[in-house]
mmCIF file of C-alpha atoms and ligand atoms in Angstrom:
data_model
loop_
_atom_site.group_PDB
_atom_site.id
_atom_site.type_symbol
_atom_site.label_atom_id
_atom_site.label_comp_id
_atom_site.label_asym_id
_atom_site.label_seq_id
_atom_site.Cartn_x
_atom_site.Cartn_y
_atom_site.Cartn_z
ATOM 1 C CA MET Z 13 154.592 -162.311 -59.119
ATOM 2 C CA LYS Z 14 156.290 -159.926 -56.725
ATOM 3 C CA GLN Z 15 158.954 -157.885 -58.454
ATOM 4 C CA VAL Z 16 158.578 -156.439 -61.929
ATOM 5 C CA LEU Z 17 160.994 -154.555 -64.173
ATOM 6 C CA VAL Z 18 159.502 -151.949 -66.506
ATOM 7 C CA THR Z 19 161.926 -150.733 -69.204
ATOM 8 C CA GLY Z 20 161.493 -147.131 -70.379
ATOM 9 C CA GLY Z 21 159.577 -146.367 -67.165
ATOM 10 C CA SER Z 22 159.442 -142.612 -67.837
ATOM 11 C CA GLY Z 23 157.497 -143.052 -71.114
ATOM 12 C CA TYR Z 24 153.841 -142.136 -71.691
ATOM 13 C CA ILE Z 25 152.486 -145.704 -71.548
ATOM 14 C CA ALA Z 26 155.066 -147.104 -69.116
ATOM 15 C CA SER Z 27 154.340 -144.441 -66.480
ATOM 16 C CA TRP Z 28 150.765 -145.750 -66.229
ATOM 17 C CA VAL Z 29 152.070 -149.336 -66.102
ATOM 18 C CA VAL Z 30 154.347 -148.398 -63.177
ATOM 19 C CA LYS Z 31 151.473 -146.626 -61.396
ATOM 20 C CA TYR Z 32 149.076 -149.592 -61.734
ATOM 21 C CA LEU Z 33 151.738 -152.085 -60.609
ATOM 22 C CA LEU Z 34 152.407 -149.998 -57.488
ATOM 23 C CA GLU Z 35 148.671 -149.660 -56.794
ATOM 24 C CA ASP Z 36 148.360 -153.446 -57.064
ATOM 25 C CA GLY Z 37 151.131 -153.933 -54.487
ATOM 26 C CA TYR Z 38 154.071 -155.000 -56.669
ATOM 27 C CA THR Z 39 157.644 -153.947 -56.110
ATOM 28 C CA VAL Z 40 158.719 -152.165 -59.281
ATOM 29 C CA HIS Z 41 162.091 -151.618 -60.877
ATOM 30 C CA ALA Z 42 161.962 -149.084 -63.695
ATOM 31 C CA THR Z 43 164.714 -148.062 -66.093
ATOM 32 C CA VAL Z 44 165.097 -144.533 -67.419
ATOM 33 C CA ARG Z 45 167.725 -143.187 -69.784
ATOM 34 C CA SER Z 46 168.984 -140.576 -67.337
ATOM 35 C CA LEU Z 47 168.336 -140.189 -63.633
ATOM 36 C CA SER Z 48 169.242 -136.519 -63.942
ATOM 37 C CA SER Z 49 166.436 -135.657 -66.438
ATOM 38 C CA ALA Z 50 164.161 -134.067 -63.832
ATOM 39 C CA ASP Z 51 161.491 -133.129 -66.408
ATOM 40 C CA LYS Z 52 161.201 -136.770 -67.520
ATOM 41 C CA ILE Z 53 161.174 -138.453 -64.126
ATOM 42 C CA SER Z 54 159.617 -136.033 -61.604
ATOM 43 C CA HIS Z 55 156.303 -137.957 -61.717
ATOM 44 C CA LEU Z 56 158.189 -141.203 -60.973
ATOM 45 C CA LYS Z 57 159.935 -139.485 -58.037
ATOM 46 C CA ALA Z 58 156.483 -138.510 -56.731
ATOM 47 C CA MET Z 59 155.437 -142.181 -56.975
ATOM 48 C CA GLN Z 60 158.574 -143.127 -54.998
ATOM 49 C CA ASP Z 61 157.456 -140.757 -52.227
ATOM 50 C CA GLN Z 62 153.931 -142.149 -52.266
ATOM 51 C CA TYR Z 63 154.942 -145.845 -52.328
ATOM 52 C CA LYS Z 64 157.960 -145.820 -50.007
ATOM 53 C CA GLY Z 65 160.523 -148.511 -50.825
ATOM 54 C CA LYS Z 66 158.404 -149.997 -53.637
ATOM 55 C CA LEU Z 67 159.835 -148.227 -56.711
ATOM 56 C CA LYS Z 68 163.514 -148.317 -57.613
ATOM 57 C CA LEU Z 69 164.880 -146.407 -60.619
ATOM 58 C CA PHE Z 70 167.875 -147.499 -62.716
ATOM 59 C CA GLU Z 71 169.675 -146.017 -65.700
ATOM 60 C CA ALA Z 72 169.750 -148.107 -68.907
ATOM 61 C CA ASP Z 73 170.038 -147.493 -72.634
ATOM 62 C CA LEU Z 74 168.771 -149.861 -75.330
ATOM 63 C CA LEU Z 75 172.039 -149.558 -77.230
ATOM 64 C CA ASP Z 76 174.326 -150.270 -74.246
ATOM 65 C CA GLU Z 77 174.959 -153.995 -74.093
ATOM 66 C CA GLY Z 78 174.129 -155.396 -70.636
ATOM 67 C CA SER Z 79 172.786 -152.125 -69.278
ATOM 68 C CA PHE Z 80 169.459 -153.690 -68.170
ATOM 69 C CA GLN Z 81 171.153 -156.503 -66.235
ATOM 70 C CA GLU Z 82 171.380 -154.828 -62.832
ATOM 71 C CA SER Z 83 167.766 -153.583 -62.910
ATOM 72 C CA MET Z 84 166.509 -157.107 -63.673
ATOM 73 C CA GLU Z 85 168.121 -158.884 -60.711
ATOM 74 C CA GLY Z 86 165.471 -160.642 -58.588
ATOM 75 C CA CYS Z 87 162.568 -159.788 -60.937
ATOM 76 C CA ASP Z 88 160.119 -162.498 -61.965
ATOM 77 C CA THR Z 89 158.586 -160.404 -64.749
ATOM 78 C CA VAL Z 90 160.038 -157.984 -67.294
ATOM 79 C CA ILE Z 91 157.727 -155.543 -69.089
ATOM 80 C CA HIS Z 92 159.714 -154.232 -72.040
ATOM 81 C CA THR Z 93 158.152 -151.012 -73.309
ATOM 82 C CA ALA Z 94 161.259 -148.930 -74.175
ATOM 83 C CA SER Z 95 161.536 -148.263 -77.904
ATOM 84 C CA PRO Z 96 161.679 -144.990 -79.827
ATOM 85 C CA PHE Z 97 158.277 -143.870 -81.083
ATOM 86 C CA PHE Z 98 158.392 -140.900 -83.394
ATOM 87 C CA ILE Z 99 157.405 -140.243 -86.961
ATOM 88 C CA LYS Z 100 158.072 -136.504 -87.445
ATOM 89 C CA GLY Z 101 161.572 -135.118 -87.991
ATOM 90 C CA LEU Z 102 163.235 -138.443 -88.756
ATOM 91 C CA LYS Z 103 166.721 -138.105 -90.311
ATOM 92 C CA ASP Z 104 168.234 -141.580 -90.117
ATOM 93 C CA ALA Z 105 165.630 -144.315 -89.617
ATOM 94 C CA GLN Z 106 168.219 -147.050 -89.168
ATOM 95 C CA LYS Z 107 170.003 -145.207 -86.365
ATOM 96 C CA GLN Z 108 167.039 -143.510 -84.735
ATOM 97 C CA LEU Z 109 164.418 -146.288 -84.937
ATOM 98 C CA ILE Z 110 165.564 -149.699 -86.146
ATOM 99 C CA ASP Z 111 168.808 -150.053 -84.162
ATOM 100 C CA PRO Z 112 167.372 -149.120 -80.754
ATOM 101 C CA ALA Z 113 164.200 -151.184 -81.336
ATOM 102 C CA LEU Z 114 165.950 -154.322 -82.606
ATOM 103 C CA GLN Z 115 169.261 -154.252 -80.726
ATOM 104 C CA GLY Z 116 167.385 -153.029 -77.649
ATOM 105 C CA THR Z 117 165.074 -156.059 -77.765
ATOM 106 C CA ARG Z 118 168.086 -158.362 -78.134
ATOM 107 C CA ASN Z 119 169.871 -156.564 -75.315
ATOM 108 C CA VAL Z 120 166.931 -156.822 -72.890
ATOM 109 C CA LEU Z 121 166.142 -160.448 -73.781
ATOM 110 C CA ASN Z 122 169.807 -161.525 -73.550
ATOM 111 C CA SER Z 123 169.720 -160.203 -69.986
ATOM 112 C CA VAL Z 124 166.453 -162.083 -69.392
ATOM 113 C CA ASN Z 125 168.217 -165.260 -70.555
ATOM 114 C CA ALA Z 126 170.970 -164.534 -68.030
ATOM 115 C CA THR Z 127 168.565 -163.839 -65.129
ATOM 116 C CA ASN Z 128 167.164 -167.071 -63.672
ATOM 117 C CA SER Z 129 164.397 -165.384 -61.664
ATOM 118 C CA VAL Z 130 162.533 -164.142 -64.780
ATOM 119 C CA GLN Z 131 159.533 -166.306 -65.753
ATOM 120 C CA ARG Z 132 157.506 -163.964 -67.982
ATOM 121 C CA VAL Z 133 158.291 -161.184 -70.439
ATOM 122 C CA VAL Z 134 155.563 -158.809 -71.593
ATOM 123 C CA LEU Z 135 156.585 -156.944 -74.738
ATOM 124 C CA THR Z 136 154.992 -153.692 -75.911
ATOM 125 C CA SER Z 137 154.815 -154.239 -79.630
ATOM 126 C CA SER Z 138 152.204 -152.446 -81.747
ATOM 127 C CA VAL Z 139 149.448 -152.831 -84.269
ATOM 128 C CA ALA Z 140 152.224 -151.520 -86.537
ATOM 129 C CA ALA Z 141 153.697 -155.041 -86.372
ATOM 130 C CA ILE Z 142 150.324 -156.424 -87.554
ATOM 131 C CA MET Z 143 149.728 -154.046 -90.480
ATOM 132 C CA GLY Z 144 151.657 -151.312 -92.262
ATOM 133 C CA ASP Z 145 149.275 -149.417 -94.541
ATOM 134 C CA ASN Z 146 145.493 -149.323 -94.328
ATOM 135 C CA VAL Z 147 145.237 -150.973 -97.782
ATOM 136 C CA ASP Z 148 146.787 -154.119 -96.234
ATOM 137 C CA ALA Z 149 143.377 -154.766 -94.639
ATOM 138 C CA LEU Z 150 141.574 -154.827 -97.995
ATOM 139 C CA GLU Z 151 142.807 -158.366 -98.555
ATOM 140 C CA LYS Z 152 141.161 -159.569 -95.322
ATOM 141 C CA ALA Z 153 137.563 -160.677 -94.703
ATOM 142 C CA ASN Z 154 135.515 -157.634 -93.584
ATOM 143 C CA ASN Z 155 138.714 -155.572 -93.910
ATOM 144 C CA THR Z 156 139.573 -156.751 -90.398
ATOM 145 C CA MET Z 157 143.098 -157.509 -89.181
ATOM 146 C CA ASP Z 158 143.826 -159.947 -86.365
ATOM 147 C CA GLU Z 159 146.781 -161.421 -84.465
ATOM 148 C CA SER Z 160 147.570 -163.922 -87.231
ATOM 149 C CA ASP Z 161 148.632 -161.011 -89.456
ATOM 150 C CA TRP Z 162 152.158 -159.648 -89.736
ATOM 151 C CA ASN Z 163 153.136 -156.364 -91.313
ATOM 152 C CA SER Z 164 154.925 -157.202 -94.562
ATOM 153 C CA SER Z 165 154.542 -153.832 -96.309
ATOM 154 C CA SER Z 166 156.804 -151.581 -94.198
ATOM 155 C CA SER Z 167 160.517 -151.121 -94.773
ATOM 156 C CA LEU Z 168 163.399 -148.857 -93.867
ATOM 157 C CA SER Z 169 162.188 -146.301 -96.425
ATOM 158 C CA HIS Z 170 158.399 -146.719 -96.152
ATOM 159 C CA GLN Z 171 156.811 -146.483 -92.671
ATOM 160 C CA PRO Z 172 160.116 -147.132 -90.838
ATOM 161 C CA TYR Z 173 158.566 -146.883 -87.352
ATOM 162 C CA SER Z 174 156.186 -149.737 -88.252
ATOM 163 C CA TYR Z 175 159.146 -151.647 -89.657
ATOM 164 C CA SER Z 176 161.072 -151.148 -86.383
ATOM 165 C CA LYS Z 177 158.195 -152.616 -84.370
ATOM 166 C CA THR Z 178 157.842 -155.563 -86.767
ATOM 167 C CA VAL Z 179 161.500 -156.597 -86.737
ATOM 168 C CA ALA Z 180 161.722 -156.100 -82.964
ATOM 169 C CA GLU Z 181 158.664 -158.271 -82.254
ATOM 170 C CA ARG Z 182 159.843 -160.985 -84.659
ATOM 171 C CA GLU Z 183 163.215 -161.010 -82.902
ATOM 172 C CA ALA Z 184 161.523 -161.280 -79.505
ATOM 173 C CA TRP Z 185 159.559 -164.374 -80.625
ATOM 174 C CA LYS Z 186 162.729 -165.906 -82.056
ATOM 175 C CA ILE Z 187 164.636 -165.471 -78.785
ATOM 176 C CA ALA Z 188 161.673 -166.641 -76.681
ATOM 177 C CA GLU Z 189 161.184 -169.784 -78.771
ATOM 178 C CA ALA Z 190 164.856 -170.746 -78.409
ATOM 179 C CA GLN Z 191 164.459 -171.452 -74.667
ATOM 180 C CA ASP Z 192 161.798 -172.733 -72.232
ATOM 181 C CA ARG Z 193 162.347 -171.012 -68.862
ATOM 182 C CA TRP Z 194 160.356 -167.840 -69.565
ATOM 183 C CA ASP Z 195 157.375 -167.146 -71.769
ATOM 184 C CA LEU Z 196 156.521 -164.159 -73.918
ATOM 185 C CA VAL Z 197 153.212 -162.307 -74.014
ATOM 186 C CA VAL Z 198 152.898 -159.495 -76.536
ATOM 187 C CA ILE Z 199 150.680 -156.411 -76.399
ATOM 188 C CA ASN Z 200 149.921 -154.815 -79.791
ATOM 189 C CA PRO Z 201 148.253 -151.455 -79.120
ATOM 190 C CA ALA Z 202 146.662 -149.324 -81.807
ATOM 191 C CA PHE Z 203 147.258 -145.565 -81.565
ATOM 192 C CA VAL Z 204 147.243 -144.679 -77.866
ATOM 193 C CA MET Z 205 145.580 -141.584 -76.423
ATOM 194 C CA GLY Z 206 144.405 -140.478 -73.011
ATOM 195 C CA PRO Z 207 145.759 -138.438 -70.102
ATOM 196 C CA SER Z 208 149.494 -138.356 -69.489
ATOM 197 C CA LEU Z 209 151.012 -138.694 -66.022
ATOM 198 C CA SER Z 210 153.772 -136.223 -66.913
ATOM 199 C CA ASN Z 211 153.896 -132.866 -68.675
ATOM 200 C CA ARG Z 212 156.330 -134.150 -71.330
ATOM 201 C CA MET Z 213 155.534 -132.981 -74.825
ATOM 202 C CA ASP Z 214 157.995 -135.115 -76.808
ATOM 203 C CA GLY Z 215 155.729 -138.164 -77.182
ATOM 204 C CA THR Z 216 153.946 -138.835 -80.490
ATOM 205 C CA SER Z 217 150.563 -139.550 -78.827
ATOM 206 C CA VAL Z 218 150.656 -136.347 -76.811
ATOM 207 C CA GLN Z 219 151.728 -134.261 -79.824
ATOM 208 C CA PHE Z 220 148.940 -135.767 -81.929
ATOM 209 C CA VAL Z 221 146.220 -134.705 -79.484
ATOM 210 C CA ARG Z 222 147.807 -131.262 -79.012
ATOM 211 C CA ASP Z 223 147.800 -130.756 -82.807
ATOM 212 C CA LEU Z 224 144.220 -132.013 -83.096
ATOM 213 C CA VAL Z 225 142.847 -129.565 -80.537
ATOM 214 C CA GLY Z 226 145.441 -126.771 -80.495
ATOM 215 C CA GLY Z 227 144.827 -125.148 -83.894
ATOM 216 C CA PRO Z 228 147.375 -126.517 -86.422
ATOM 217 C CA LEU Z 229 144.681 -128.661 -88.068
ATOM 218 C CA LYS Z 230 141.793 -126.213 -87.830
ATOM 219 C CA SER Z 231 141.518 -125.657 -91.605
ATOM 220 C CA GLY Z 232 140.713 -129.330 -92.073
ATOM 221 C CA VAL Z 233 142.001 -132.889 -91.763
ATOM 222 C CA PRO Z 234 142.758 -135.686 -94.222
ATOM 223 C CA ASP Z 235 140.443 -138.675 -94.584
ATOM 224 C CA LEU Z 236 142.588 -140.999 -92.482
ATOM 225 C CA THR Z 237 141.366 -143.824 -90.245
ATOM 226 C CA PHE Z 238 143.135 -144.873 -87.023
ATOM 227 C CA GLY Z 239 142.749 -147.659 -84.512
ATOM 228 C CA ILE Z 240 142.505 -146.014 -81.093
ATOM 229 C CA VAL Z 241 142.913 -147.219 -77.519
ATOM 230 C CA ASP Z 242 143.059 -145.563 -74.088
ATOM 231 C CA VAL Z 243 146.488 -145.387 -72.427
ATOM 232 C CA ARG Z 244 144.951 -146.611 -69.156
ATOM 233 C CA ASP Z 245 143.513 -149.699 -70.887
ATOM 234 C CA VAL Z 246 146.902 -150.371 -72.508
ATOM 235 C CA ALA Z 247 148.666 -150.117 -69.145
ATOM 236 C CA ARG Z 248 146.066 -152.333 -67.467
ATOM 237 C CA ALA Z 249 146.521 -154.915 -70.245
ATOM 238 C CA HIS Z 250 150.265 -155.049 -69.498
ATOM 239 C CA VAL Z 251 149.555 -155.675 -65.800
ATOM 240 C CA LEU Z 252 146.974 -158.357 -66.667
ATOM 241 C CA ALA Z 253 149.450 -159.974 -69.077
ATOM 242 C CA ALA Z 254 152.086 -159.996 -66.333
ATOM 243 C CA ALA Z 255 149.763 -161.497 -63.719
ATOM 244 C CA ASN Z 256 147.796 -164.046 -65.718
ATOM 245 C CA LYS Z 257 149.863 -167.223 -66.005
ATOM 246 C CA LYS Z 258 147.576 -168.559 -68.740
ATOM 247 C CA ALA Z 259 147.937 -165.511 -70.997
ATOM 248 C CA SER Z 260 149.822 -166.238 -74.201
ATOM 249 C CA GLY Z 261 150.600 -164.912 -77.660
ATOM 250 C CA ARG Z 262 149.790 -161.568 -79.258
ATOM 251 C CA HIS Z 263 146.979 -159.184 -78.276
ATOM 252 C CA ILE Z 264 145.608 -156.390 -80.419
ATOM 253 C CA LEU Z 265 144.445 -153.552 -78.190
ATOM 254 C CA CYS Z 266 141.978 -151.308 -79.971
ATOM 255 C CA ALA Z 267 138.698 -149.819 -78.756
ATOM 256 C CA ASP Z 268 137.626 -149.001 -82.329
ATOM 257 C CA THR Z 269 138.805 -147.381 -85.555
ATOM 258 C CA LYS Z 270 137.804 -143.757 -86.203
ATOM 259 C CA THR Z 271 138.550 -141.052 -88.748
ATOM 260 C CA PHE Z 272 140.063 -137.656 -87.915
ATOM 261 C CA VAL Z 273 136.683 -136.047 -88.552
ATOM 262 C CA GLU Z 274 134.913 -138.442 -86.186
ATOM 263 C CA LEU Z 275 137.453 -137.595 -83.469
ATOM 264 C CA ALA Z 276 136.936 -133.872 -84.031
ATOM 265 C CA GLN Z 277 133.161 -134.382 -83.815
ATOM 266 C CA MET Z 278 133.476 -136.139 -80.431
ATOM 267 C CA LEU Z 279 135.500 -133.213 -79.120
ATOM 268 C CA LYS Z 280 133.047 -130.677 -80.540
ATOM 269 C CA GLU Z 281 130.217 -132.344 -78.615
ATOM 270 C CA ARG Z 282 132.111 -131.887 -75.319
ATOM 271 C CA PHE Z 283 134.055 -128.650 -75.832
ATOM 272 C CA GLY Z 284 131.909 -126.780 -78.398
ATOM 273 C CA ARG Z 285 133.666 -123.739 -79.851
ATOM 274 C CA THR Z 286 136.114 -123.325 -76.967
ATOM 275 C CA LEU Z 287 138.849 -125.167 -78.918
ATOM 276 C CA PRO Z 288 140.208 -124.452 -82.442
ATOM 277 C CA LEU Z 289 139.133 -127.891 -83.713
ATOM 278 C CA PRO Z 290 139.377 -129.064 -87.361
ATOM 279 C CA ARG Z 291 136.491 -127.597 -89.418
ATOM 280 C CA GLY Z 292 136.021 -130.680 -91.574
ATOM 281 C CA GLN Z 293 137.599 -133.008 -94.083
ATOM 282 C CA LEU Z 294 140.068 -131.670 -96.649
ATOM 283 C CA PRO Z 295 139.477 -132.580 -100.303
ATOM 284 C CA THR Z 296 141.798 -135.334 -101.547
ATOM 285 C CA PHE Z 297 143.610 -133.135 -104.109
ATOM 286 C CA MET Z 298 144.458 -130.634 -101.365
ATOM 287 C CA VAL Z 299 145.803 -133.387 -99.080
ATOM 288 C CA TYR Z 300 148.164 -134.417 -101.881
ATOM 289 C CA ILE Z 301 149.350 -130.796 -102.202
ATOM 290 C CA ILE Z 302 149.859 -129.980 -98.522
ATOM 291 C CA GLY Z 303 150.390 -133.529 -97.130
ATOM 292 C CA PRO Z 304 154.160 -133.555 -97.771
ATOM 293 C CA LEU Z 305 154.499 -130.340 -95.701
ATOM 294 C CA PHE Z 306 153.095 -132.318 -92.748
ATOM 295 C CA GLY Z 307 155.367 -135.307 -93.391
ATOM 296 C CA LEU Z 308 152.704 -137.313 -95.305
ATOM 297 C CA SER Z 309 154.383 -138.608 -98.469
ATOM 298 C CA TRP Z 310 152.404 -139.410 -101.624
ATOM 299 C CA GLY Z 311 153.391 -143.053 -101.165
ATOM 300 C CA PHE Z 312 151.787 -143.021 -97.718
ATOM 301 C CA LEU Z 313 148.679 -141.148 -98.853
ATOM 302 C CA LYS Z 314 148.070 -143.512 -101.767
ATOM 303 C CA LYS Z 315 147.942 -146.510 -99.413
ATOM 304 C CA ASN Z 316 146.061 -144.944 -96.520
ATOM 305 C CA LEU Z 317 143.837 -142.030 -97.540
ATOM 306 C CA GLY Z 318 140.140 -142.920 -97.540
ATOM 307 C CA VAL Z 319 140.714 -146.600 -96.671
ATOM 308 C CA ARG Z 320 138.554 -147.938 -93.818
ATOM 309 C CA TYR Z 321 139.578 -150.997 -91.809
ATOM 310 C CA LYS Z 322 138.895 -152.750 -88.502
ATOM 311 C CA LEU Z 323 141.053 -154.457 -85.878
ATOM 312 C CA ASP Z 324 139.757 -157.571 -84.115
ATOM 313 C CA ASN Z 325 140.166 -157.015 -80.347
ATOM 314 C CA THR Z 326 138.549 -160.312 -79.240
ATOM 315 C CA ARG Z 327 141.749 -161.897 -77.837
ATOM 316 C CA SER Z 328 142.428 -158.911 -75.557
ATOM 317 C CA LYS Z 329 139.017 -159.449 -73.972
ATOM 318 C CA THR Z 330 139.004 -163.247 -73.743
ATOM 319 C CA ASP Z 331 142.678 -163.893 -72.906
ATOM 320 C CA LEU Z 332 143.408 -160.819 -70.754
ATOM 321 C CA GLY Z 333 139.999 -159.494 -69.674
ATOM 322 C CA VAL Z 334 140.494 -155.972 -71.036
ATOM 323 C CA ALA Z 335 137.426 -153.697 -70.751
ATOM 324 C CA TYR Z 336 137.614 -150.771 -73.175
ATOM 325 C CA THR Z 337 137.111 -147.112 -72.305
ATOM 326 C CA PRO Z 338 134.882 -145.287 -74.831
ATOM 327 C CA ILE Z 339 137.033 -143.274 -77.239
ATOM 328 C CA SER Z 340 135.180 -140.013 -76.508
ATOM 329 C CA ASP Z 341 136.120 -140.361 -72.794
ATOM 330 C CA THR Z 342 139.724 -141.132 -73.755
ATOM 331 C CA LEU Z 343 139.996 -138.029 -75.915
ATOM 332 C CA CYS Z 344 138.133 -135.675 -73.615
ATOM 333 C CA ASP Z 345 140.091 -136.822 -70.529
ATOM 334 C CA HIS Z 346 143.309 -136.213 -72.465
ATOM 335 C CA VAL Z 347 142.224 -132.705 -73.428
ATOM 336 C CA GLU Z 348 141.170 -131.924 -69.826
ATOM 337 C CA GLN Z 349 144.574 -133.069 -68.566
ATOM 338 C CA MET Z 350 146.329 -130.862 -71.150
ATOM 339 C CA LYS Z 351 144.199 -127.881 -70.125
ATOM 340 C CA GLU Z 352 144.998 -128.457 -66.445
ATOM 341 C CA ALA Z 353 148.718 -128.726 -67.274
ATOM 342 C CA GLY Z 354 148.544 -125.445 -69.255
ATOM 343 C CA ILE Z 355 149.621 -127.218 -72.473
ATOM 344 C CA ILE Z 356 146.560 -125.898 -74.313
ATOM 345 C CA GLY Z 357 144.387 -122.885 -73.519
HETATM 346 P P1 LIG Q 6 157.313 -142.575 -75.283
HETATM 347 O O1 LIG Q 6 156.657 -141.819 -74.202
HETATM 348 O O2 LIG Q 6 158.126 -141.827 -76.274
HETATM 349 O O3 LIG Q 6 158.167 -143.738 -74.638
HETATM 350 C C1 LIG Q 6 159.255 -144.339 -75.274
HETATM 351 C C2 LIG Q 6 160.159 -144.860 -74.196
HETATM 352 O O4 LIG Q 6 161.292 -145.493 -74.809
HETATM 353 C C3 LIG Q 6 160.702 -143.730 -73.309
HETATM 354 O O5 LIG Q 6 160.709 -144.170 -71.978
HETATM 355 C C4 LIG Q 6 162.110 -143.551 -73.830
HETATM 356 O O6 LIG Q 6 163.035 -143.092 -72.855
HETATM 357 C C5 LIG Q 6 162.454 -144.986 -74.200
HETATM 358 N N1 LIG Q 6 163.596 -145.027 -75.104
HETATM 359 C C6 LIG Q 6 163.688 -144.561 -76.372
HETATM 360 N N2 LIG Q 6 164.928 -144.758 -76.853
HETATM 361 C C7 LIG Q 6 165.634 -145.345 -75.845
HETATM 362 C C8 LIG Q 6 166.969 -145.795 -75.709
HETATM 363 N N3 LIG Q 6 167.866 -145.672 -76.700
HETATM 364 N N4 LIG Q 6 167.333 -146.380 -74.545
HETATM 365 C C9 LIG Q 6 166.458 -146.507 -73.516
HETATM 366 N N5 LIG Q 6 165.188 -146.088 -73.579
HETATM 367 C C10 LIG Q 6 164.786 -145.518 -74.739
HETATM 368 O O7 LIG Q 6 156.250 -143.377 -76.143
HETATM 369 P P2 LIG Q 6 155.085 -144.389 -75.739
HETATM 370 O O8 LIG Q 6 153.943 -144.023 -76.586
HETATM 371 O O9 LIG Q 6 154.911 -144.484 -74.272
HETATM 372 O O10 LIG Q 6 155.698 -145.752 -76.303
HETATM 373 C C11 LIG Q 6 156.069 -146.819 -75.453
HETATM 374 C C12 LIG Q 6 156.039 -148.097 -76.238
HETATM 375 O O11 LIG Q 6 154.727 -148.317 -76.751
HETATM 376 C C13 LIG Q 6 156.976 -148.127 -77.455
HETATM 377 O O12 LIG Q 6 157.499 -149.437 -77.547
HETATM 378 C C14 LIG Q 6 156.025 -147.849 -78.612
HETATM 379 O O13 LIG Q 6 156.511 -148.386 -79.819
HETATM 380 C C15 LIG Q 6 154.786 -148.591 -78.137
HETATM 381 N N6 LIG Q 6 153.520 -148.178 -78.746
HETATM 382 C C16 LIG Q 6 153.080 -146.895 -78.614
HETATM 383 C C17 LIG Q 6 151.863 -146.542 -79.187
HETATM 384 C C18 LIG Q 6 151.309 -145.144 -79.063
HETATM 385 O O14 LIG Q 6 150.371 -144.806 -79.802
HETATM 386 N N7 LIG Q 6 151.813 -144.322 -78.156
HETATM 387 C C19 LIG Q 6 151.111 -147.491 -79.895
HETATM 388 C C20 LIG Q 6 151.595 -148.790 -80.001
HETATM 389 C C21 LIG Q 6 152.800 -149.135 -79.414
HETATM 390 P P3 LIG Q 6 163.049 -141.552 -72.338
HETATM 391 O O15 LIG Q 6 161.926 -141.460 -71.349
HETATM 392 O O16 LIG Q 6 164.388 -141.387 -71.754
HETATM 393 O O17 LIG Q 6 162.821 -140.676 -73.544
#
């Protein structure tokens, strides 16, 4: 493998993928939506200066048919990470999430079909394509989800982001299985945290950590459980999936599942009272009253509040060789990076 295309190269996860590929000696093509968005691509420009001639940037949009074609020429691997990831402030889920995720996957993979040099596609899917609500895990042995599971509970009106990832991954498998020149390896990360390579604040992961440590949740947090994984481990998994010819199938990436309160406790141990961290868990009745103000519908709360589950990460270790960063290091490194960037006090 010599030349790799990373779609959505300016994103939170993709920026680390680009960095690790360059460190490992690959030539990297990366697409961004606009080459004139200095705030989104200045860190990629710095990588171009550091790795002279090794990183080329292209403009491409998921909804523009054929717009990834030029960036793919001569690449043996395509790492497709670009897909909208946001939950807050959604107005039209079809337009804002489903269309770019699904049509974007078709668009990128149609170009892969038309580019003879491509042998391997690594797709950034999500644990959201494995499960929708936490109650989905109650039907499984030990409440543990694995790669054989598919999210069947999300829809356009309930958890539309999870629905977008599910339909996009299903489409990717369908297109991959209809040919035999290239193979598909899928990465299914849980919620990703850890230091960002840019100072962008529009990403869901970055906003989550800022809210957790910046004060908005200091009166208390709901009893919600999340699967969590370090952004650096996720990026490394993409590079391993690109390099390892024997890698195949889906891979859940999750260091462990934790509650909000457990995350706050980890931060308290490192940062003490220097941050306005959540004081504790909110009573259920209060979560139902104030949840909708934070975008948590009753339908969501009913299927997620207080439900514990696990994600089986065995395949990521045996098939890819992922070694997981402890969650407390992930969180604390993210907070340190935000402090250094002046994002939090
Ligand atoms: P992010 O920073 O918001 O990255 C999303 C990327 O998609 C950005 O590069 C964005 O481009 C690009 N994009 C969005 N709409 C586009 C369009 N219409 N055309 C071209 N590019 C478009 O979020 P992230 O967390 O790194 O997410 C990257 C991938 O990981 C996504 O597929 C997401 O579903 C998946 N994922 C994320 C998590 C997580 O917890 N963060 C967990 C599991 C899976 P711009 O840079 O121009 O905005």
